[in-house]
Every structure is written in structure tokens, then in C-alpha cells.
Amino acid sequence: MECGLSVASAPPSHFPARSNYLSDYLLRMNAMRALCHPVLPSFSSSTRSPTPCRRRLPTFSAAPHRRADRWILAAAPEAMASTQPWTAQEQEKAKEAKLWGGRFEDSVTDAVERFSESVSFDKALYKQDIMGSRAHARMLAHQGLMTVSDRDSILHGLDEIERRIEAGEFVWRMDREDVHMNIEAALTDIIGEPAKKLHTARSRNDQVVTDLRLWCREAIDKIVASIKQLQVALIKLGLSNEGLIVPGYTHLQRAQPVLLQHLLLSYVEQLERDVGRLVDCKDRMNFCPLGACALAGTGLPIDRFLTSDALGFTAPMRNSIDAVSDRDFVLEFLSANSIAAVHLSRLGEEWVLWASEEFGFLTPSDSVSTGSSIMPQKKNPDPMELVRGKSARVVGDLMTLLVLCKGLPQAYNRDLQEDKEPLFDSVKTVLGMLEVTTEFAQNIAFNHARIQKVLPAGHLDATTLADYLVNKGLPFRTSHEIVGRCVALCVSRNCQLSELPLDQLQGINSIFKEDVYDFLGVENSVNKFSSYGSTGSECVAEQLSFWISKLQIGQTENEKTE
């Protein structure tokens, strides 16, 4: 375990011989427990009963080496190994750190502090939190709820906080619980009294959900852009393999011949629906909760439309209880992510199969492959295996949030603090899956010779032969039965349909004529497909033309339009 502290883990007999080896060992073990497992007991060489061990309250710092303050997560072992309980002064300091501490006489325990904090992960929302605070301050000044001078001080202070965060100079304190309290408390430290007016007509309940909606909007834009990059890569992969016919499968059994371009375009279409779901989700989430306060709104003369417009929302949310209590927009986002992840998983599964010796249809480059620690010959398509595997993680994030939300009464509940980690994980994972799938698509080669060698197997032209008989006037079910007999004859003679002599075909049914051979063989079979959206060459060319135009492939950046 990474603890930030070098502690020997061997039993006492492994330490250098000396008279106090046991006390030295116990000292080291207690230090490790205090750092890594602050709720574990410490041990004494004079007794075997555990004594309570409490670690002084840490917080999170972007530059932990710069401070030895016990409130900051310090790297110095001596700062983290203390097992002394809090002093009265420390308890008071913890209480004062709370911006809600007025009605409380005692501070929370350090165990509750650690368990309740969210700043370790919700600090990812700092940009959105500052953005919302800027809009809120401007609205309050516009409505006469603070002076222009106070507004300007707040805006200046927020700018400074943002600068410090991005420069790695900001100290995230766990005793300030979350991103909102950290920023507001830091603002008070910087500008003093004016900062105390910022939370007028605002609660963390509407503040956090506003931050989340802003964050999700940006995340959706990033995912959509990444999907577009993958779509372009798939189309370019198809263009570089023009005319290549591959077996199409149903039930993982050979079914009909298809153009590789047609197969790749099927994934492009699926990804486009993923884009549509994400865009729809963004449209539905683009309503502003800010000003809903805790749940009931406020009697102060605020203008929610002003903040909504400033933050780029469509409008304020109509119902203040709904505004703070529901996370359906996150559920919808994670649902769209999960469907996209499943699409990527299916593509990954196909390419993993095709890269195997049994198929041998494609070869990934060394840059997107890995080897084996024991088998020198191995070249594994690990990135696509991980794409397949990580889809389970994305679906799991959705399940986490569904279960989290299912039993919550109206309105806000602290359970909703747990919505962020699955959200952040889902977005990070999907972006990674898209990036590596795009790179894989750009670094594989299809083995034309291998594909052409094995393509005739499986009687892929059987359905086309049935169509031939339908064109001759036979009912399809009758045609199906006749072709089935033809296939059985091929199986018994170990040959292909195109290799059967005409007299043998006519021995099954006299309707067969010389023109039957225009329908046999995979090339002829593909060329006979003509329905809209089919695998016929002309149909696929139309599909490619549509996507090349839609995705503006081949155009320079100056030629591209929104």
C-alpha cells in the first residue's frame, strides 16, 4: 500500500539485532497504522490490549511539502504518525472551520470528519463552482443585495482562488468538507467581510447541482468530440480497404458476405446514436437550479433568470424542490455512457477475435499490442480487451447511482454526495475507451490474402441463390428448401455452390439455368445486393458519401463549418 511513509513490514526477527528491537518495531507499526489506517488500534510492548489511536485531522493540499500544519496532508512522517487525541484548541479550530457551526457546541469527531469529507474528489468541480459564484455575485449586486464594491471584491477574490488552484498553490482542507466550503472560506481569508455575503439566497444544495450540470455539459461535449474522432478513424479504415469482402456472421457462424466498409459503417451508425443520446441528455439537463436554495426557494428579491442566462442555461428550473433533489440528468448521462461503452465493447470483441490465429483477419501494430511475461511469441490486442472489460465498469457506475437514488425521499439527502465518484469514473473511463479504440483503428492492417483464402468456406452465397429462384417465380420457402438440398450436396462433396456443375443443379431442380452462376461466388453475391442500406457496392458508396460529408472528412480546418 502506498502510504507516503517507509515502514519495515518484516517481523521483529528480521530487524538488526539490538536490545530495543521490539519497541522500535512497535513504533514503526504504530506510525504506519496512524498514517494508513487511522481507526486501527495502536499497540504497546507492555500490554497486548489495544488502546484507541486517533490521528490528527488531515486535509488535502496541492503542495503538501510546503506546510507541516497538522490540518494539511503532510509528507513528513512525524506529522502523520501522531497518535495523540485532539487538544481543546484543535477541537475549537475544527469547529471554527465549519461555516455552519453557529448552533453547535462541539466539533465533529475526526472519524466523522474523514468519513464525511468530499473535497478529495469534488474539488474537480472548482471551475464550475467559481463560475456559478461569479454569476451569483453579479446577480446579487444587480438586485441590490450587495454593493458593487463588494461584488468586485468577490470577483477579484474568486479570480485569485482560481489562479492559486491552477498553479498548485491552493490548500484543500478536509475540515472544510467540500469544494464549496473550501472556496468560500478561502475567499473570506482573502477579502474578508464581503465574502460572507456571497452565500445570500444560495445553499450548497442548489450550488452543487448547478456545478454538476455545468460539469456534465462540458463532459458531454468532450465525449461527443471523441466519438466523432473514432467515427472518422473507422471511415478512413474502410476507405483504405475499399472492395474488401469479409464474412458476415450471425450466431458467430458464417452467414453472408459483406463489404468491410459496410461492417465498419455499422459501428459508425451506432456511435451516431450514442451522440444523439448524449446531445438529448445535454438539452434536458441544461436548466438552472441556482436560486432554489435548500429546497423551498427564497423570499429575497433574486433574479434566477439572470443567473441562468449568465451560465448559458436554457432557463431556471421551474420547481425548487425538483431542482435540488433529483439526479436523473446524471442517470441519463451514465445510461448513455453505458450504451456507448457496450458498443465499444462489441467492436473490441470483434477485433480481438479477428486478431487471433484462428481468424487471422487483422494484425495490430506493435504500438497497440502487448506481450507475455512468459510466452515470447505472444502479441496480444490488450487495448481492445480492456475496452471490452472496462465497459463493465461503466455499467457498474450506472448501477451504483441507480441504487443510490432509488430510496431517497424528497428533497436533498446527503446520500447524493456519492453521485460524483461514479460520474467522474464513468466519464474518465469512456473517454479512455474512445481514445484507445481510435488509436487501435489507426494502427491495424487487414490481412487481405488470409481473408480471401478462407472467404469461400461456409456457402455465404446460399441466400443469393435462393433470391435467384425467387426471381424465377418460385415461392421463397420452396426456394429455401431447394437451396438447402444444394448445400447438402456441396457438404457431401466438399465443394462450394459455385463449383457444382449445372447438370447436378438441374438434377435437384430443372429451373436452374446457365445464368445461375451470375449469382454464385462471394463477389457476385455482394454485387446482387441493392436494397437501401444493404452491403451492395453502390449502396455502401452512398453511405460512405453521406458520412464523409457529415463528418467533413478530407476538408481542411478552414473549410469545416459548424
Tab-separated table of C-alpha atoms in Angstrom, residues 8-285:
chain	number	residue	atom	x	y	z
A	8	ALA	CA	9.521	-2.022	7.545
A	9	SER	CA	6.851	-4.697	7.421
A	10	ALA	CA	9.014	-7.650	8.440
A	11	PRO	CA	8.581	-9.247	11.882
A	12	PRO	CA	10.972	-8.217	14.676
A	13	SER	CA	13.344	-11.096	13.985
A	14	HIS	CA	14.165	-9.528	10.617
A	15	PHE	CA	15.396	-6.269	12.134
A	16	PRO	CA	19.069	-5.808	13.022
A	17	ALA	CA	19.816	-7.263	16.437
A	18	ARG	CA	19.660	-4.700	19.206
A	19	SER	CA	18.179	-4.547	22.679
A	20	ASN	CA	15.230	-2.307	21.803
A	21	TYR	CA	14.234	-4.000	18.542
A	22	LEU	CA	10.697	-4.695	19.803
A	23	SER	CA	9.947	-1.144	20.844
A	24	ASP	CA	11.434	0.102	17.564
A	25	TYR	CA	9.251	-2.295	15.602
A	26	LEU	CA	6.118	-1.269	17.512
A	27	LEU	CA	6.921	2.398	16.968
A	28	ARG	CA	7.193	1.825	13.233
A	29	MET	CA	3.986	-0.199	13.084
A	30	ASN	CA	2.037	2.401	15.047
A	31	ALA	CA	3.323	5.103	12.699
A	32	MET	CA	2.144	3.120	9.703
A	33	ARG	CA	-1.267	2.495	11.272
A	34	ALA	CA	-1.656	6.170	12.105
A	35	LEU	CA	-0.951	7.129	8.513
A	36	CYS	CA	-2.710	4.402	6.555
A	37	HIS	CA	-5.381	3.151	8.954
A	38	PRO	CA	-6.159	5.868	11.474
A	39	VAL	CA	-9.016	3.882	13.029
A	40	LEU	CA	-6.846	0.848	13.843
A	41	PRO	CA	-5.585	0.421	17.413
A	42	SER	CA	-2.011	1.085	18.402
A	43	PHE	CA	-0.032	-1.448	20.378
A	44	SER	CA	2.321	-1.258	23.331
A	45	SER	CA	5.144	-3.621	24.200
A	46	SER	CA	3.923	-3.693	27.805
A	47	THR	CA	0.401	-4.862	27.063
A	48	ARG	CA	-1.469	-6.903	24.486
A	49	SER	CA	-4.703	-4.920	24.779
A	50	PRO	CA	-5.339	-2.313	22.099
A	51	THR	CA	-5.589	1.334	23.024
A	52	PRO	CA	-7.530	3.844	20.942
A	53	CYS	CA	-5.491	5.529	18.238
A	54	ARG	CA	-6.673	8.845	16.821
A	55	ARG	CA	-4.974	10.645	14.021
A	56	ARG	CA	-4.948	14.409	13.922
A	57	LEU	CA	-7.236	15.801	11.307
A	58	PRO	CA	-5.600	15.996	7.867
A	59	THR	CA	-6.696	17.835	4.774
A	60	PHE	CA	-5.614	17.754	1.178
A	61	SER	CA	-3.013	20.074	-0.242
A	62	ALA	CA	-1.824	20.603	-3.786
A	63	ALA	CA	1.619	21.262	-2.312
A	64	PRO	CA	1.802	19.086	0.821
A	65	HIS	CA	5.558	19.544	1.251
A	66	ARG	CA	5.198	23.254	1.859
A	67	ARG	CA	3.403	23.010	5.180
A	68	ALA	CA	3.786	20.991	8.337
A	69	ASP	CA	0.404	22.103	9.659
A	70	ARG	CA	-1.473	19.095	11.009
A	71	TRP	CA	-4.555	20.290	9.111
A	72	ILE	CA	-2.774	19.612	5.828
A	73	LEU	CA	-1.896	16.209	4.408
A	74	ALA	CA	1.822	16.424	5.107
A	75	ALA	CA	4.570	14.195	3.774
A	76	ALA	CA	6.648	14.397	6.955
A	77	PRO	CA	6.304	11.096	8.848
A	78	GLU	CA	6.393	12.781	12.212
A	79	ALA	CA	3.450	14.967	11.239
A	80	MET	CA	1.342	11.965	10.315
A	81	ALA	CA	2.412	9.483	12.957
A	82	SER	CA	0.981	11.351	15.939
A	83	THR	CA	-1.433	9.268	17.970
A	84	GLN	CA	-2.377	11.978	20.464
A	85	PRO	CA	-6.051	12.969	20.757
A	86	TRP	CA	-7.041	16.486	19.762
A	87	THR	CA	-6.382	19.263	22.215
A	88	ALA	CA	-9.171	21.648	23.171
A	89	GLN	CA	-7.570	24.248	20.907
A	90	GLU	CA	-7.637	21.822	17.982
A	91	GLN	CA	-11.262	20.956	18.666
A	92	GLU	CA	-12.160	24.646	18.606
A	93	LYS	CA	-10.219	25.145	15.383
A	94	ALA	CA	-12.157	22.296	13.773
A	95	LYS	CA	-15.435	23.843	14.912
A	96	GLU	CA	-14.490	27.273	13.592
A	97	ALA	CA	-13.659	25.805	10.181
A	98	LYS	CA	-17.346	25.000	9.682
A	99	LEU	CA	-19.319	27.763	8.063
A	100	TRP	CA	-22.434	26.232	9.628
A	101	GLY	CA	-21.111	25.903	13.196
A	102	GLY	CA	-23.213	28.546	14.935
A	103	ARG	CA	-25.692	26.209	16.646
A	104	PHE	CA	-23.104	23.583	17.590
A	105	GLU	CA	-21.158	23.448	20.835
A	106	ASP	CA	-18.786	20.630	19.900
A	107	SER	CA	-16.874	19.819	16.759
A	108	VAL	CA	-17.422	16.558	14.930
A	109	THR	CA	-15.033	13.726	15.661
A	110	ASP	CA	-12.088	13.141	13.399
A	111	ALA	CA	-13.646	9.831	12.262
A	112	VAL	CA	-16.831	11.610	11.171
A	113	GLU	CA	-14.690	14.282	9.535
A	114	ARG	CA	-12.833	11.752	7.432
A	115	PHE	CA	-15.969	9.796	6.607
A	116	SER	CA	-17.993	12.841	5.570
A	117	GLU	CA	-15.498	14.838	3.545
A	118	SER	CA	-15.910	15.047	-0.210
A	119	VAL	CA	-13.281	17.605	-1.133
A	120	SER	CA	-10.872	14.821	-2.050
A	121	PHE	CA	-12.977	14.212	-5.164
A	122	ASP	CA	-15.432	17.084	-5.620
A	123	LYS	CA	-12.576	19.579	-5.936
A	124	ALA	CA	-12.780	18.550	-9.594
A	125	LEU	CA	-15.771	20.921	-9.718
A	126	TYR	CA	-13.765	24.007	-8.756
A	127	LYS	CA	-14.098	25.703	-12.152
A	128	GLN	CA	-17.846	25.239	-12.214
A	129	ASP	CA	-18.168	26.317	-8.589
A	130	ILE	CA	-16.266	29.530	-9.252
A	131	MET	CA	-18.260	30.106	-12.433
A	132	GLY	CA	-21.528	29.787	-10.519
A	133	SER	CA	-20.293	32.060	-7.736
A	134	ARG	CA	-19.339	34.758	-10.224
A	135	ALA	CA	-22.802	34.676	-11.794
A	136	HIS	CA	-24.461	34.653	-8.369
A	137	ALA	CA	-22.429	37.631	-7.134
A	138	ARG	CA	-23.279	39.665	-10.226
A	139	MET	CA	-26.962	38.846	-9.807
A	140	LEU	CA	-26.935	39.814	-6.119
A	141	ALA	CA	-25.336	43.160	-6.957
A	142	HIS	CA	-27.796	43.736	-9.797
A	143	GLN	CA	-30.680	43.087	-7.399
A	144	GLY	CA	-29.264	45.385	-4.718
A	145	LEU	CA	-28.460	42.553	-2.315
A	146	MET	CA	-24.788	43.544	-2.224
A	147	THR	CA	-22.854	46.622	-3.251
A	148	VAL	CA	-20.924	46.905	-6.481
A	149	SER	CA	-17.774	47.290	-4.408
A	150	ASP	CA	-18.455	44.010	-2.586
A	151	ARG	CA	-19.219	42.317	-5.890
A	152	ASP	CA	-15.927	43.472	-7.367
A	153	SER	CA	-14.031	42.300	-4.288
A	154	ILE	CA	-15.679	38.888	-4.567
A	155	LEU	CA	-14.913	38.605	-8.277
A	156	HIS	CA	-11.294	39.581	-7.672
A	157	GLY	CA	-11.011	37.059	-4.850
A	158	LEU	CA	-12.516	34.291	-6.981
A	159	ASP	CA	-10.022	35.080	-9.729
A	160	GLU	CA	-7.197	34.755	-7.233
A	161	ILE	CA	-8.522	31.437	-5.916
A	162	GLU	CA	-8.786	30.063	-9.436
A	163	ARG	CA	-5.233	31.195	-10.147
A	164	ARG	CA	-3.933	29.504	-6.997
A	165	ILE	CA	-5.740	26.257	-7.755
A	166	GLU	CA	-4.399	26.084	-11.287
A	167	ALA	CA	-0.910	26.992	-10.101
A	168	GLY	CA	-0.998	24.228	-7.496
A	169	GLU	CA	-0.819	26.721	-4.642
A	170	PHE	CA	-4.289	26.265	-3.184
A	171	VAL	CA	-4.598	24.306	0.062
A	172	TRP	CA	-7.604	21.975	0.103
A	173	ARG	CA	-8.677	21.475	3.726
A	174	MET	CA	-10.629	18.405	4.738
A	175	ASP	CA	-12.102	20.163	7.765
A	176	ARG	CA	-13.860	22.450	5.293
A	177	GLU	CA	-15.622	19.393	3.919
A	178	ASP	CA	-16.155	20.111	0.242
A	179	VAL	CA	-15.193	22.244	-2.724
A	180	HIS	CA	-17.844	24.878	-1.921
A	181	MET	CA	-16.779	25.488	1.670
A	182	ASN	CA	-13.103	25.415	0.772
A	183	ILE	CA	-13.566	28.114	-1.842
A	184	GLU	CA	-15.877	30.258	0.282
A	185	ALA	CA	-13.601	30.033	3.319
A	186	ALA	CA	-10.566	30.852	1.195
A	187	LEU	CA	-12.461	33.806	-0.253
A	188	THR	CA	-13.103	35.051	3.283
A	189	ASP	CA	-9.406	34.672	4.082
A	190	ILE	CA	-8.533	36.775	1.030
A	191	ILE	CA	-11.124	39.581	1.018
A	192	GLY	CA	-12.723	39.444	4.469
A	193	GLU	CA	-16.303	40.529	5.215
A	194	PRO	CA	-17.624	40.899	1.623
A	195	ALA	CA	-17.151	37.153	1.121
A	196	LYS	CA	-19.783	36.471	3.778
A	197	LYS	CA	-22.441	37.983	1.513
A	198	LEU	CA	-21.842	35.558	-1.355
A	199	HIS	CA	-23.984	32.778	0.102
A	200	THR	CA	-27.044	35.038	0.257
A	201	ALA	CA	-30.036	33.235	-1.315
A	202	ARG	CA	-27.936	30.179	-2.017
A	203	SER	CA	-27.499	26.758	-0.431
A	204	ARG	CA	-24.942	24.088	-1.092
A	205	ASN	CA	-27.929	22.033	-2.267
A	206	ASP	CA	-28.571	24.190	-5.324
A	207	GLN	CA	-24.900	25.110	-5.619
A	208	VAL	CA	-23.633	21.550	-6.061
A	209	VAL	CA	-26.284	20.515	-8.553
A	210	THR	CA	-25.554	23.650	-10.577
A	211	ASP	CA	-21.874	22.724	-10.565
A	212	LEU	CA	-22.739	19.189	-11.653
A	213	ARG	CA	-24.898	20.326	-14.553
A	214	LEU	CA	-22.168	22.667	-15.749
A	215	TRP	CA	-19.566	19.892	-15.422
A	216	CYS	CA	-21.738	17.358	-17.243
A	217	ARG	CA	-22.314	19.783	-20.111
A	218	GLU	CA	-18.580	20.076	-20.670
A	219	ALA	CA	-18.035	16.342	-20.237
A	220	ILE	CA	-20.680	15.540	-22.836
A	221	ASP	CA	-19.003	17.880	-25.314
A	222	LYS	CA	-15.690	16.074	-24.771
A	223	ILE	CA	-17.232	12.634	-25.232
A	224	VAL	CA	-19.104	13.684	-28.365
A	225	ALA	CA	-15.886	15.087	-29.844
A	226	SER	CA	-14.082	11.821	-29.048
A	227	ILE	CA	-16.861	9.782	-30.659
A	228	LYS	CA	-16.540	11.887	-33.805
A	229	GLN	CA	-12.808	11.154	-33.905
A	230	LEU	CA	-13.494	7.424	-33.701
A	231	GLN	CA	-16.123	7.650	-36.433
A	232	VAL	CA	-13.608	9.369	-38.702
A	233	ALA	CA	-10.985	6.720	-37.930
A	234	LEU	CA	-13.419	3.916	-38.799
A	235	ILE	CA	-14.399	5.525	-42.088
A	236	LYS	CA	-10.783	6.114	-43.049
A	237	LEU	CA	-10.046	2.488	-42.190
A	238	GLY	CA	-12.815	1.448	-44.554
A	239	LEU	CA	-11.601	3.752	-47.327
A	240	SER	CA	-8.129	2.237	-47.109
A	241	ASN	CA	-9.623	-1.246	-47.598
A	242	GLU	CA	-12.000	-0.482	-50.458
A	243	GLY	CA	-13.620	-3.519	-52.040
A	244	LEU	CA	-12.530	-5.952	-49.314
A	245	ILE	CA	-15.221	-8.573	-48.715
A	246	VAL	CA	-15.373	-10.308	-45.336
A	247	PRO	CA	-17.669	-12.957	-43.909
A	248	GLY	CA	-20.724	-11.587	-42.162
A	249	TYR	CA	-21.719	-13.569	-39.080
A	250	THR	CA	-24.883	-14.448	-37.214
A	251	HIS	CA	-24.649	-16.670	-34.125
A	252	LEU	CA	-20.877	-16.420	-34.769
A	253	GLN	CA	-21.497	-18.667	-37.785
A	254	ARG	CA	-20.776	-17.560	-41.321
A	255	ALA	CA	-23.899	-16.059	-42.849
A	256	GLN	CA	-23.478	-13.780	-45.872
A	257	PRO	CA	-20.629	-11.881	-47.499
A	258	VAL	CA	-20.400	-8.165	-46.692
A	259	LEU	CA	-18.053	-5.362	-47.597
A	260	LEU	CA	-15.692	-4.447	-44.770
A	261	GLN	CA	-16.707	-0.831	-45.315
A	262	HIS	CA	-20.317	-1.799	-44.675
A	263	LEU	CA	-19.380	-3.541	-41.429
A	264	LEU	CA	-17.329	-0.588	-40.181
A	265	LEU	CA	-20.142	1.792	-41.082
A	266	SER	CA	-22.476	-0.223	-38.849
A	267	TYR	CA	-20.360	0.879	-35.879
A	268	VAL	CA	-20.349	4.459	-37.155
A	269	GLU	CA	-24.153	4.387	-37.136
A	270	GLN	CA	-24.279	3.008	-33.591
A	271	LEU	CA	-21.863	5.657	-32.391
A	272	GLU	CA	-24.002	8.338	-34.012
A	273	ARG	CA	-26.973	7.225	-31.943
A	274	ASP	CA	-24.720	7.471	-28.897
A	275	VAL	CA	-24.043	11.061	-29.898
A	276	GLY	CA	-27.775	11.665	-30.229
A	277	ARG	CA	-28.470	10.313	-26.759
A	278	LEU	CA	-25.739	12.466	-25.251
A	279	VAL	CA	-26.944	15.597	-27.033
A	280	ASP	CA	-30.529	14.923	-25.944
A	281	CYS	CA	-29.307	14.414	-22.393
A	282	LYS	CA	-27.427	17.699	-22.512
A	283	ASP	CA	-30.525	19.524	-23.754
A	284	ARG	CA	-32.634	18.135	-20.915
A	285	MET	CA	-30.060	18.892	-18.221
